[in-house]
CSV table of C-alpha atoms and ligand atoms in Angstrom, one decimal:
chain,number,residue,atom,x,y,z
A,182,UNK,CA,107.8,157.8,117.3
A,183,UNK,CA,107.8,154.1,116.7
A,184,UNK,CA,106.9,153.0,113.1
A,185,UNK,CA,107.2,149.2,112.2
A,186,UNK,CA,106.3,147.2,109.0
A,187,UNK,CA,104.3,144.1,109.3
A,188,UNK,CA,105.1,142.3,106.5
A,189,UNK,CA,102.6,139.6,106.0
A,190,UNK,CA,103.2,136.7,104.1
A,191,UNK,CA,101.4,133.0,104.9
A,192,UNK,CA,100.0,134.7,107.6
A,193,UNK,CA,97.3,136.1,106.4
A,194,UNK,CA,95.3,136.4,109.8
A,195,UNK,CA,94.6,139.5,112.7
A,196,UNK,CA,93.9,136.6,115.3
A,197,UNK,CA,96.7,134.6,116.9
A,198,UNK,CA,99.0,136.7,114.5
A,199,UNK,CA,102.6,137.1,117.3
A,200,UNK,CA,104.3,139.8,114.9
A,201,UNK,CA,101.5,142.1,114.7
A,202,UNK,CA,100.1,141.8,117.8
A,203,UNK,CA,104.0,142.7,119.0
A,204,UNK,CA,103.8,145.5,116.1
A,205,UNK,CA,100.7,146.4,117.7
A,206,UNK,CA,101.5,147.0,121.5
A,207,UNK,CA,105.4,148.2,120.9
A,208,UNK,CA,105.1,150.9,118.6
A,209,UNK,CA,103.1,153.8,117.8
A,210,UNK,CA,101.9,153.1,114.3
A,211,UNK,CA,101.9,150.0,112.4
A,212,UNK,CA,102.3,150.0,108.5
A,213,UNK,CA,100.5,146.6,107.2
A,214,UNK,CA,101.9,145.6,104.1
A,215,UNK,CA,101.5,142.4,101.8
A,216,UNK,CA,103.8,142.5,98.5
A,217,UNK,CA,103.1,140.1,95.8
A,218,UNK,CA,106.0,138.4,94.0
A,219,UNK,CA,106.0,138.4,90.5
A,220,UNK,CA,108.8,135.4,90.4
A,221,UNK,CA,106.2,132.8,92.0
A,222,UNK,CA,104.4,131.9,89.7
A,223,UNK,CA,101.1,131.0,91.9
A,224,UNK,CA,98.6,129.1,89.6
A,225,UNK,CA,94.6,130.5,89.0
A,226,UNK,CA,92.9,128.3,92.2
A,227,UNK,CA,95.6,130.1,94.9
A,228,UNK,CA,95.5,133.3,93.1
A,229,UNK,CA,92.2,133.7,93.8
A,230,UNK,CA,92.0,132.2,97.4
A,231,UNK,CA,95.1,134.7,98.2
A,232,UNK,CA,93.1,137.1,96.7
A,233,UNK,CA,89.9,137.0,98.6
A,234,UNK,CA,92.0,136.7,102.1
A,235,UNK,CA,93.9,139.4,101.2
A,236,UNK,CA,90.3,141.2,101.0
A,237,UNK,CA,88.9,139.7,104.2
A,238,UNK,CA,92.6,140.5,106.0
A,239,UNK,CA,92.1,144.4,104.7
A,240,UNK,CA,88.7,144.1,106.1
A,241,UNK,CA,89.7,142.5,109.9
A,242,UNK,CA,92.7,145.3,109.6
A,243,UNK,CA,90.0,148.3,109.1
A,244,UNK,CA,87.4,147.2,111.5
A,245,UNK,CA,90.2,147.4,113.7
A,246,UNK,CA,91.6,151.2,112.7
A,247,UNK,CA,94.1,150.0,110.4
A,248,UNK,CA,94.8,148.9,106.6
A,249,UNK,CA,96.6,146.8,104.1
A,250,UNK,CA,98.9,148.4,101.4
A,251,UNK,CA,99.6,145.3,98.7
A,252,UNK,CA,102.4,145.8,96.4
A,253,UNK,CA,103.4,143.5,93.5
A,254,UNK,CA,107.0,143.4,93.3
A,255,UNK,CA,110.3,142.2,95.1
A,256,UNK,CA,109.3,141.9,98.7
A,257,UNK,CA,112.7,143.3,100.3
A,258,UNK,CA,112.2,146.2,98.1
A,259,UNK,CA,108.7,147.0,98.6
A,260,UNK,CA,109.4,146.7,102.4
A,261,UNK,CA,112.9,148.7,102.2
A,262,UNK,CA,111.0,151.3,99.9
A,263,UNK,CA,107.6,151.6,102.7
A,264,UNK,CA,110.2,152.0,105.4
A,265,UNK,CA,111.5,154.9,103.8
A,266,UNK,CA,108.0,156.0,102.9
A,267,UNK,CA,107.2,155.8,106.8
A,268,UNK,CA,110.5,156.1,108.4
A,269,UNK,CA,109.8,153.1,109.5
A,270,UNK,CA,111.9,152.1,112.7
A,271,UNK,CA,111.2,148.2,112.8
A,272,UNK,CA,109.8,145.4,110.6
A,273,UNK,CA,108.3,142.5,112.0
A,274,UNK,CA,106.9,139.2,110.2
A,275,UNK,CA,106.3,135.3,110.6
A,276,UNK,CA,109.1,133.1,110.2
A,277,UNK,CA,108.6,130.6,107.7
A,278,UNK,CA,110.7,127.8,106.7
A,279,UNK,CA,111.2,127.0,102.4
A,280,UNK,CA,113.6,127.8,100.8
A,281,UNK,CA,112.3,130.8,98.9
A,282,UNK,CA,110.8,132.3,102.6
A,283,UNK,CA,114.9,131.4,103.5
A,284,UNK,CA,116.3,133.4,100.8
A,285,UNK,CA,113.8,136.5,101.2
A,286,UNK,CA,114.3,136.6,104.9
A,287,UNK,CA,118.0,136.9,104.1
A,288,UNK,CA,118.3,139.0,101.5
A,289,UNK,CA,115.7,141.8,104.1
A,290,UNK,CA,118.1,140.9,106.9
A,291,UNK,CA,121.1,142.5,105.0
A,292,UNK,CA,118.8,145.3,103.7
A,293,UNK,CA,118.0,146.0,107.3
A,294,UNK,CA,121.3,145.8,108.3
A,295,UNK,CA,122.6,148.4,105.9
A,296,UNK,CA,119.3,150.7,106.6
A,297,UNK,CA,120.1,149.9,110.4
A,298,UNK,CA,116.3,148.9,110.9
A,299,UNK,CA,115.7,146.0,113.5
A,300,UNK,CA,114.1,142.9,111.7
A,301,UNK,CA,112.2,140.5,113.7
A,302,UNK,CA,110.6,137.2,113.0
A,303,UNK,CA,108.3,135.8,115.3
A,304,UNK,CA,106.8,132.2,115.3
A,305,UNK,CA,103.3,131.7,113.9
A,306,UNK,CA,103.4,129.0,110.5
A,307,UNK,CA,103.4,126.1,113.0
A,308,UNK,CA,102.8,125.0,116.6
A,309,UNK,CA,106.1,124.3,117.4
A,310,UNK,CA,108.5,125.7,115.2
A,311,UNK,CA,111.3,123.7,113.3
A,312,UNK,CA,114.5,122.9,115.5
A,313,UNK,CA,112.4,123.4,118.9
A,314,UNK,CA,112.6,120.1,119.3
A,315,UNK,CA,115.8,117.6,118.0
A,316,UNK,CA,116.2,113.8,118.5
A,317,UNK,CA,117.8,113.6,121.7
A,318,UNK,CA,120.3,110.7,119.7
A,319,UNK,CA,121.9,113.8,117.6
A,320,UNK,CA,120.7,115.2,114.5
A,321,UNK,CA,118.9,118.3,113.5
A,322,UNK,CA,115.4,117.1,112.8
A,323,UNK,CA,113.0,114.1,113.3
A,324,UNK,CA,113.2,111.3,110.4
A,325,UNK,CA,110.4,109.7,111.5
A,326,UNK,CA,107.0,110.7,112.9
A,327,UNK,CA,106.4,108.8,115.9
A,328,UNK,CA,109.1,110.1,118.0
A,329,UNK,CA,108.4,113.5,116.9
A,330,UNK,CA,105.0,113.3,117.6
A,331,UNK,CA,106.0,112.0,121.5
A,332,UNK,CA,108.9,115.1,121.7
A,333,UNK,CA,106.2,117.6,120.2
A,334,UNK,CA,103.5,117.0,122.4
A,335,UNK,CA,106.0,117.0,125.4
A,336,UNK,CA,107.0,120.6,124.9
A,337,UNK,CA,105.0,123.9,126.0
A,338,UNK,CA,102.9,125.7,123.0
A,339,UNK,CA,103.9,129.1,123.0
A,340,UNK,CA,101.0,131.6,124.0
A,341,UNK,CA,98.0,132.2,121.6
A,342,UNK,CA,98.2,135.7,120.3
A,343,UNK,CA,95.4,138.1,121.1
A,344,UNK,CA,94.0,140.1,118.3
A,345,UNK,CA,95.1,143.6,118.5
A,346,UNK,CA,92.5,146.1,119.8
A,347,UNK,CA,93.6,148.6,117.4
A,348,UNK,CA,95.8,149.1,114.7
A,349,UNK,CA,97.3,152.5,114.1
A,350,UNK,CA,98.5,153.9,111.1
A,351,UNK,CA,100.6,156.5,110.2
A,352,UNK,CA,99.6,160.1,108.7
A,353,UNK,CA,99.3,159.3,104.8
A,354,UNK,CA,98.7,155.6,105.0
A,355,UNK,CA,96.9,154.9,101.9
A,356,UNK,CA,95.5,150.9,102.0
A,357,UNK,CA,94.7,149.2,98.7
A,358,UNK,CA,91.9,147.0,97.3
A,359,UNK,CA,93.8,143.4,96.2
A,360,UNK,CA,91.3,142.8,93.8
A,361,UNK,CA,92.1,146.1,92.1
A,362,UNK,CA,96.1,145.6,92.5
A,363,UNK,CA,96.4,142.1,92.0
A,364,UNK,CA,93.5,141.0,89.2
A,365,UNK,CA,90.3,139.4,89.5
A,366,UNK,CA,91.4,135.8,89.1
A,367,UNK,CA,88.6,133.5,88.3
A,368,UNK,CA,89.7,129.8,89.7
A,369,UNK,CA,89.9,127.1,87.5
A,370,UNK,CA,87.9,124.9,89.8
A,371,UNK,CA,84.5,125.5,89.6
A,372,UNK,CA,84.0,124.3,92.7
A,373,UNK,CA,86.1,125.6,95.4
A,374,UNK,CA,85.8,127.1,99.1
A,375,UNK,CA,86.3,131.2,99.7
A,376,UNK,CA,89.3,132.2,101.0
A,377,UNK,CA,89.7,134.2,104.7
A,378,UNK,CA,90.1,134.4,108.1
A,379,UNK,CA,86.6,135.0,108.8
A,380,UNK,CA,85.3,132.2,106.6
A,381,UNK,CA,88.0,129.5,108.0
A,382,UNK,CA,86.5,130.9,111.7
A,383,UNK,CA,83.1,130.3,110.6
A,384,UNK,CA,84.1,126.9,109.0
A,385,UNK,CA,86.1,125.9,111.9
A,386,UNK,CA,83.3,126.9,114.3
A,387,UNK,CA,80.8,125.0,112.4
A,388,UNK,CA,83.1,121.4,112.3
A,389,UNK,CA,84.5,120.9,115.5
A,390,UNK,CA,81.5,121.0,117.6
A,391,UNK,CA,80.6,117.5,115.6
A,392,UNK,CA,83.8,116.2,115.1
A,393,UNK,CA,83.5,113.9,118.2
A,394,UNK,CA,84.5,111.1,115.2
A,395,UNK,CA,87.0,112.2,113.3
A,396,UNK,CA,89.6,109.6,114.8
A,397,UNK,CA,87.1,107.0,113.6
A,398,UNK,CA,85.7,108.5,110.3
A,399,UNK,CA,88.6,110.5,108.7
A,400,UNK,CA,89.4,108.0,106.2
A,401,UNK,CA,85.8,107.7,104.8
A,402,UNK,CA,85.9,109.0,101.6
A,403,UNK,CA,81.8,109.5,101.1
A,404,UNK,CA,81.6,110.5,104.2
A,405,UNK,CA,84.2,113.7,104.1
A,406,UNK,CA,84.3,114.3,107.5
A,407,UNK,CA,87.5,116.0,108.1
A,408,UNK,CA,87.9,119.8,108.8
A,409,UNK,CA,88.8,121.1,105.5
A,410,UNK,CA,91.1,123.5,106.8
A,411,UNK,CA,94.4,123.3,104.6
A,412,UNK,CA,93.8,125.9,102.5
A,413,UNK,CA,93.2,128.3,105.2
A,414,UNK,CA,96.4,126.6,107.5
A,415,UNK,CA,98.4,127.3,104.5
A,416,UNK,CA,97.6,130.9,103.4
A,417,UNK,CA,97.8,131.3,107.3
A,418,UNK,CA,94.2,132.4,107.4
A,419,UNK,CA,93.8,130.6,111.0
A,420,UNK,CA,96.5,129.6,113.3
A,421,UNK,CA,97.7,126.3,113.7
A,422,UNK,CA,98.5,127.0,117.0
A,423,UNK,CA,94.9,128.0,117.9
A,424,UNK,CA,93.5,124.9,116.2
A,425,UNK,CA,95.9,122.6,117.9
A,426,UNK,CA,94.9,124.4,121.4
A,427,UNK,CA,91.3,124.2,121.1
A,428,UNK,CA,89.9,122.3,123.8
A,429,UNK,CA,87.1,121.1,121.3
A,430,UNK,CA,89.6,119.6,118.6
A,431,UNK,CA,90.0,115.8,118.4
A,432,UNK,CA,93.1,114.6,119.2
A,433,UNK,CA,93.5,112.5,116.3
A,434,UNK,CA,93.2,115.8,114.3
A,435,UNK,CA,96.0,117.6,116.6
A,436,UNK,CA,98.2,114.5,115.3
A,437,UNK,CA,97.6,116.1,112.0
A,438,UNK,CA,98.6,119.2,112.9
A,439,UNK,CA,101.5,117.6,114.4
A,440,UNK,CA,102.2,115.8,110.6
A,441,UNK,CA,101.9,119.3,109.4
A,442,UNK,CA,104.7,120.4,112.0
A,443,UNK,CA,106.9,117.4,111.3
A,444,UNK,CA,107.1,117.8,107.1
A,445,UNK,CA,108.0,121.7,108.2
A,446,UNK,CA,110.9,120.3,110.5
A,447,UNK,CA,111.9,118.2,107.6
A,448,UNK,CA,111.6,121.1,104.9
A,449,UNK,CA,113.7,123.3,106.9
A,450,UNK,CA,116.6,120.5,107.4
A,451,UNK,CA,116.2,119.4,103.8
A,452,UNK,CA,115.5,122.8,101.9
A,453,UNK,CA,115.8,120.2,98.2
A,454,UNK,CA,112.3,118.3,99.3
A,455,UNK,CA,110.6,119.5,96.0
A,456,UNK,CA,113.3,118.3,93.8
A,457,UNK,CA,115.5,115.7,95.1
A,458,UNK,CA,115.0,112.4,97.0
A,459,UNK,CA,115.0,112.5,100.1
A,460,UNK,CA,116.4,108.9,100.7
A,461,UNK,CA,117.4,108.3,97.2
A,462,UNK,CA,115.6,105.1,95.4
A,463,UNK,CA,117.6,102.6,93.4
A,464,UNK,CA,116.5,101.8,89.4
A,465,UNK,CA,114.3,104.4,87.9
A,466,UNK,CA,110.9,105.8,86.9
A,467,UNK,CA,109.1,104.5,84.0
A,468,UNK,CA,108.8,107.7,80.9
A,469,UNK,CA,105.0,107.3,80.0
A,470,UNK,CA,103.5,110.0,78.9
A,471,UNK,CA,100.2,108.9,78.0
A,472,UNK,CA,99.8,106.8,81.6
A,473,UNK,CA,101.2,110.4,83.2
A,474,UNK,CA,97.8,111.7,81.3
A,475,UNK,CA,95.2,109.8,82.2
A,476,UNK,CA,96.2,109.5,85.7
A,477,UNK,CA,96.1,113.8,85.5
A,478,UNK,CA,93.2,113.7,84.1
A,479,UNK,CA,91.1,110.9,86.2
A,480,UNK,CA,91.4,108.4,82.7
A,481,UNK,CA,92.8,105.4,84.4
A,482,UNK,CA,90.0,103.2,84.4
A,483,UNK,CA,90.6,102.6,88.1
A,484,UNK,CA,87.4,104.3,89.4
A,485,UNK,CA,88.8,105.0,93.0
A,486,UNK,CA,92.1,106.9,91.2
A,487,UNK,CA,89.8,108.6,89.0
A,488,UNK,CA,87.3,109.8,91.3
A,489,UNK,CA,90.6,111.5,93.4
A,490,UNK,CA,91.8,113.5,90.5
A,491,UNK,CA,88.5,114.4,89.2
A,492,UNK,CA,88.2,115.9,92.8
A,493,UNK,CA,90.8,117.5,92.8
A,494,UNK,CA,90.5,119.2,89.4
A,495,UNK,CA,86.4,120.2,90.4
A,496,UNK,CA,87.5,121.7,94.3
A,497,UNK,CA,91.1,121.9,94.1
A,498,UNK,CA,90.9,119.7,96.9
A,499,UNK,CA,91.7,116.4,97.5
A,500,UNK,CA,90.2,113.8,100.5
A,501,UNK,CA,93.7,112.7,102.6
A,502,UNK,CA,92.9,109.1,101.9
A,503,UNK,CA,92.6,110.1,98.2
A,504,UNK,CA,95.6,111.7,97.9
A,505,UNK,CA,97.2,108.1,99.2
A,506,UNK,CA,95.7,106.2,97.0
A,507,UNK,CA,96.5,108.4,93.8
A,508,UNK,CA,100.1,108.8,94.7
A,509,UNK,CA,100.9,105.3,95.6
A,510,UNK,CA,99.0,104.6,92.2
A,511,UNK,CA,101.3,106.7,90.1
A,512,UNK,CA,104.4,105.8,91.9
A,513,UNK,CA,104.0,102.2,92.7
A,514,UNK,CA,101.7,101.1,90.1
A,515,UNK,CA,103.0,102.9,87.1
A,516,UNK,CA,106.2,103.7,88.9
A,517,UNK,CA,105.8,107.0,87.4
A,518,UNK,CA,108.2,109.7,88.9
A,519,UNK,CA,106.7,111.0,92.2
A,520,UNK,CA,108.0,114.7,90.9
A,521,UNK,CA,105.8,114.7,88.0
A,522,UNK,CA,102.3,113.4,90.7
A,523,UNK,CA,103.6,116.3,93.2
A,524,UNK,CA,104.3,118.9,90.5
A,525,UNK,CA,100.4,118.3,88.8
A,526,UNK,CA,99.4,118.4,92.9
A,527,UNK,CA,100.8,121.8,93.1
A,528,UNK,CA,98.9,123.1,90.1
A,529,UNK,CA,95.9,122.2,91.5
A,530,UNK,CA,95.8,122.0,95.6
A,531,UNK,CA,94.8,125.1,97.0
A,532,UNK,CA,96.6,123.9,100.0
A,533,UNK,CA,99.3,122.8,97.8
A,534,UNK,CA,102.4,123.7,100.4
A,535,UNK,CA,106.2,122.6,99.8
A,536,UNK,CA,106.3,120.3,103.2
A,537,UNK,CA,103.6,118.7,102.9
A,538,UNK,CA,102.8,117.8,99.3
A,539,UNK,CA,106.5,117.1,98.6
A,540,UNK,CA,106.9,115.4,102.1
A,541,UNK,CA,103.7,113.4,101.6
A,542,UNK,CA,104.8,112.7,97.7
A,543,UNK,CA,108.1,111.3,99.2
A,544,UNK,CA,106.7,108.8,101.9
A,545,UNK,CA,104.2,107.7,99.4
A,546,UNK,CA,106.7,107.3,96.9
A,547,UNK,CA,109.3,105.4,99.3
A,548,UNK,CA,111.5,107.9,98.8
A,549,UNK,CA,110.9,110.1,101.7
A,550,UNK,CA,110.1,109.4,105.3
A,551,UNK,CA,108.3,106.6,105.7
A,552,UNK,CA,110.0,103.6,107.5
A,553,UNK,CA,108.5,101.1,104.9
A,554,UNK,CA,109.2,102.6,101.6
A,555,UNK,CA,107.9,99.4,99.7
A,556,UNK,CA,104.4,100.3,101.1
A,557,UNK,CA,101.9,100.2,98.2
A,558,UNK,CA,98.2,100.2,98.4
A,559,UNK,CA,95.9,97.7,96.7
A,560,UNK,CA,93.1,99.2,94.6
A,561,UNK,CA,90.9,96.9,95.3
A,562,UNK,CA,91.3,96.6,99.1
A,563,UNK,CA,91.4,100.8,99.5
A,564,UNK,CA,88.3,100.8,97.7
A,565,UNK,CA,86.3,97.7,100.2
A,566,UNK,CA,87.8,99.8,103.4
A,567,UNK,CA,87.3,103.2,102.4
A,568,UNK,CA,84.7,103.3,100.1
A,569,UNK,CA,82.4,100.1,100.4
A,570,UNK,CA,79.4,101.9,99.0
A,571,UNK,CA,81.1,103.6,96.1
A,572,UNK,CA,79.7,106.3,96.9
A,573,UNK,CA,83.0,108.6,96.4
A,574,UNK,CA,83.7,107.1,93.0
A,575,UNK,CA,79.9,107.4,92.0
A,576,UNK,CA,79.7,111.0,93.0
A,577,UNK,CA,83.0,112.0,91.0
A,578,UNK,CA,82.8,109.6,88.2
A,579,UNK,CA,79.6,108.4,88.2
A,580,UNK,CA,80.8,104.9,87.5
A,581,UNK,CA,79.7,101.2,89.2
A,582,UNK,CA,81.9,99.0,91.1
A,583,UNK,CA,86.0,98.4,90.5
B,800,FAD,C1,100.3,112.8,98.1
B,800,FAD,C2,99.8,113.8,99.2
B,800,FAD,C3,100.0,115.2,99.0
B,800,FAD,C4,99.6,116.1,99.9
B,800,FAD,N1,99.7,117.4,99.7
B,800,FAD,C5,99.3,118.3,100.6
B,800,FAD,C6,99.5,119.7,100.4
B,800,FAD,O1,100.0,120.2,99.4
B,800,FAD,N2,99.1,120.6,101.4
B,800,FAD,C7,98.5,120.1,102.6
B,800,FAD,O2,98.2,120.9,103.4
B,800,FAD,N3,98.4,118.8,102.8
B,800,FAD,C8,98.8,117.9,101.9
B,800,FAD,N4,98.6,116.6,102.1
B,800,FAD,C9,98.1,116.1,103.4
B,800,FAD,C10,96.6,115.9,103.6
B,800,FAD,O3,96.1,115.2,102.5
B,800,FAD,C11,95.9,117.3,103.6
B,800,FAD,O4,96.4,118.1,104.6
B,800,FAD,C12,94.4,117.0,104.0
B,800,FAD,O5,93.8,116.2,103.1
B,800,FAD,C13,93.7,118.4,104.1
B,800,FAD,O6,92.3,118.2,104.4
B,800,FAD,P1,91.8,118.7,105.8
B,800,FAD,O7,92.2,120.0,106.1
B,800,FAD,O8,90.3,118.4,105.7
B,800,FAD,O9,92.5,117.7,106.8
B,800,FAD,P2,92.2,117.2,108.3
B,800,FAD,O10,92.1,115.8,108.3
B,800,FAD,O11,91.1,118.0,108.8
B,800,FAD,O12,93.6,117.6,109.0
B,800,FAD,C14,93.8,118.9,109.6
B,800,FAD,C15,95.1,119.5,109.1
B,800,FAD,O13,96.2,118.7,109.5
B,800,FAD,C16,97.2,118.8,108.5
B,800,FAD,N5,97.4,117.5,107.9
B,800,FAD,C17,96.5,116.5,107.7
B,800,FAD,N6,97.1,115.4,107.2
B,800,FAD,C18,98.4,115.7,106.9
B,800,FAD,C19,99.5,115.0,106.4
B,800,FAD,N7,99.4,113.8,105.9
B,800,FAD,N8,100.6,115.7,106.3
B,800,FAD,C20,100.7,117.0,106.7
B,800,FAD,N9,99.7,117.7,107.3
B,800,FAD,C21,98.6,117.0,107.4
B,800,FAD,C22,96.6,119.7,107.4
B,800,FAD,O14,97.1,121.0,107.7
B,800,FAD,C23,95.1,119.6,107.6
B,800,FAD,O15,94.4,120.8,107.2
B,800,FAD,C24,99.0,115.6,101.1
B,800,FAD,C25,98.9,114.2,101.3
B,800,FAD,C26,99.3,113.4,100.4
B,800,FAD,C27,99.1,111.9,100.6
């Protein structure tokens, strides 16, 4: 009989999900397992969204015959230790691309290899995965976009993955409620979305029918027009793969998608993204603590940087345009050390993800990938193009014109 683990990770999805639909139709039972690692420290506003896709993911699993055991603990040994539970005969997972999903696929490779168990990783965290395409000059990732985007949407998608039809389990599978193993973890934004496959579906479903102008409207900060999906594309919730496919998404958002792809490229040639520069930056930061704080805490006085981070402390979330303006605002205003802007990001953002809020900190912050590293945006000019009315800053700060 044919047992294999599916460990899940940011991959939290039954649809479009390669390494359980190949648990699925290869073996005989399927043992779904999530294990929560003690060593990341995941602040209260992704604790909870993990949480409640965990729930929804234990829900898609039983409606389909299966379950979900969760586990805190080290992930190689929860998985080594449900093998031997199961005499488990494969483990399967999503290939992912930091350097901490690095490190953990190694360390379950060698614990494989030792309990002779067959450990496959299948694609799934990105449309095309890192190294699938290289610049055809040399080199082993893209530097900048443009190209990348041309070479990316030049090569063939792999296949959207069905959703099983059933998952079985073996005798004395026993599943477990995440809110029960992990905590009930009340988020420190009042404000933000449910986690979930089947509330990103629902989301997703609702948006693109209408999102005929998103090329045109995805900068307007009142207007908030974009597809809110981050969270979900992080956690792994929906695919970025089905997104990308769907014949009803703009194409200006499957650039985004492709942005998404391209920081992953980068992170996976560049595993030091959160720490070090990226193109290192002569003369250095300014030490201002009290600057550091207002900006945190939407204190400025600059309505349009306020109005960002009070956004992003109330959903967690932050409007793309936003996120520009705040960064380049602490970096190139204050010329306040993009680490310290990226670190207070990652606190916050339930999307918060090591590509692309360190990738995005570092081509704001001229450190990283963008080909004009002196960019900076005017306060005054962002606000007249993206925020004429002031609507955004009235409705998060409740303040009159710059
Ligand atoms: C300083 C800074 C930090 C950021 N930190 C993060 C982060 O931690 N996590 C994160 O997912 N995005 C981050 N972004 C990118 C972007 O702001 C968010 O992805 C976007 O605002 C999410 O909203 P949405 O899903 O409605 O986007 P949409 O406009 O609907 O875009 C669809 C998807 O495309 C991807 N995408 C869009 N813009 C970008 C981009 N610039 N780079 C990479 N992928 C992109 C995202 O997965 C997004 O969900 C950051 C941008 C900046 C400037």
């Amino acid at each position: 009989m044919r047992t294999v683990v599916v460990l899940f990770t940011r991959d939290l999805r039954t649809t479009d999900n390669p390494a359980l639909e190949a648990a699925c139709r290869h073996s005989d039972r399927v043992v779904p397992l999530f294990v929560a690692d003690p060593a990341l420290d995941v602040p209260a506003n992704r604790r909870r969204f993990l949480t409640e896709s965990l729930a929804d993911l234990r829900d898609r699993l039983r409606a389909l015959g299966g379950d979900l055991a969760v586990r805190v603990g080290d992930p190689v040994e929860e998985t080594m230790r449900m093998c031997r539970r199961h005499e488990a005969t494969g483990v399967a997972m999503t290939d992912d691309h930091s350097g901490y999903a690095r490190r953990r696929h190694e360390r379950l490779a060698a614990a494989c290899e030792s309990a002779r168990i067959p450990l496959r990783a299948f694609p799934g965290a990105t449309v095309v995965p890192p190294g699938d395409v290289r610049p055809t000059g040399g080199g082993d990732h893209y530097r900048v976009f443009t190209p990348y985007w041309r070479a990316w949407s030049s090569v063939t998608w792999r296949d959207v993955a069905a959703e099983p039809d059933r998952v079985r389990l073996p005798d004395g599978f026993a599943g477990d409620d995440p809110v029960a193993v992990l905590g009930h973890t009340s988020p420190e934004s009042p404000r933000q979305r449910t986690g979930g496959e089947t509330e990103a579906l629902r989301r997703w479903d609702d948006w693109v029918p209408g999102s005929a102008d998103y090329a045109d409207r995805h900068d307007d900060l009142a207007g908030d027009r974009t597809s809110r999906m981050s969270a979900y594309l992080h956690f792994g919730c929906v695919s970025a793969r089905m997104l990308a496919g769907d014949d009803r998404s703009p194409e200006a958002l499957v650039r985004q998608l492709c942005w998404r792809d391209f920081f992953q490229q980068v992170l996976a040639a560049f595993p030091r993204l959160n720490r070090d520069d990226y193109r290192p930056r002569p003369g250095d930061w300014n030490d201002d603590p009290d600057e550091l704080d207002a900006w945190r805490h939407g204190e400025t006085g600059v309505p349009i940087v306020d109005a960002g981070m009070r956004q992003l402390l109330a959903e967690g979330w932050m409007h793309n345009r936003a996120r520009m303006i705040t960064a380049s605002y602490l970096t190139k205003d204050l010329r306040i050390d993009w680490r310290e802007g990226a670190h207070w990001f990652d606190r916050w953002l339930i999307d918060a993800d090591v590509a692309n809020n360190y990738g995005n900190w570092q081509w704001m912050a001229g450190t990283g990938n963008d080909s004009r590293p002196n960019r900076k945006l005017g306060m005054r000019r962002q606000t007249e193009r993206f925020d004429p009315g002031h609507e955004y800053i009235d409705r998060w700060t409740g303040s009159g014109p710059v």
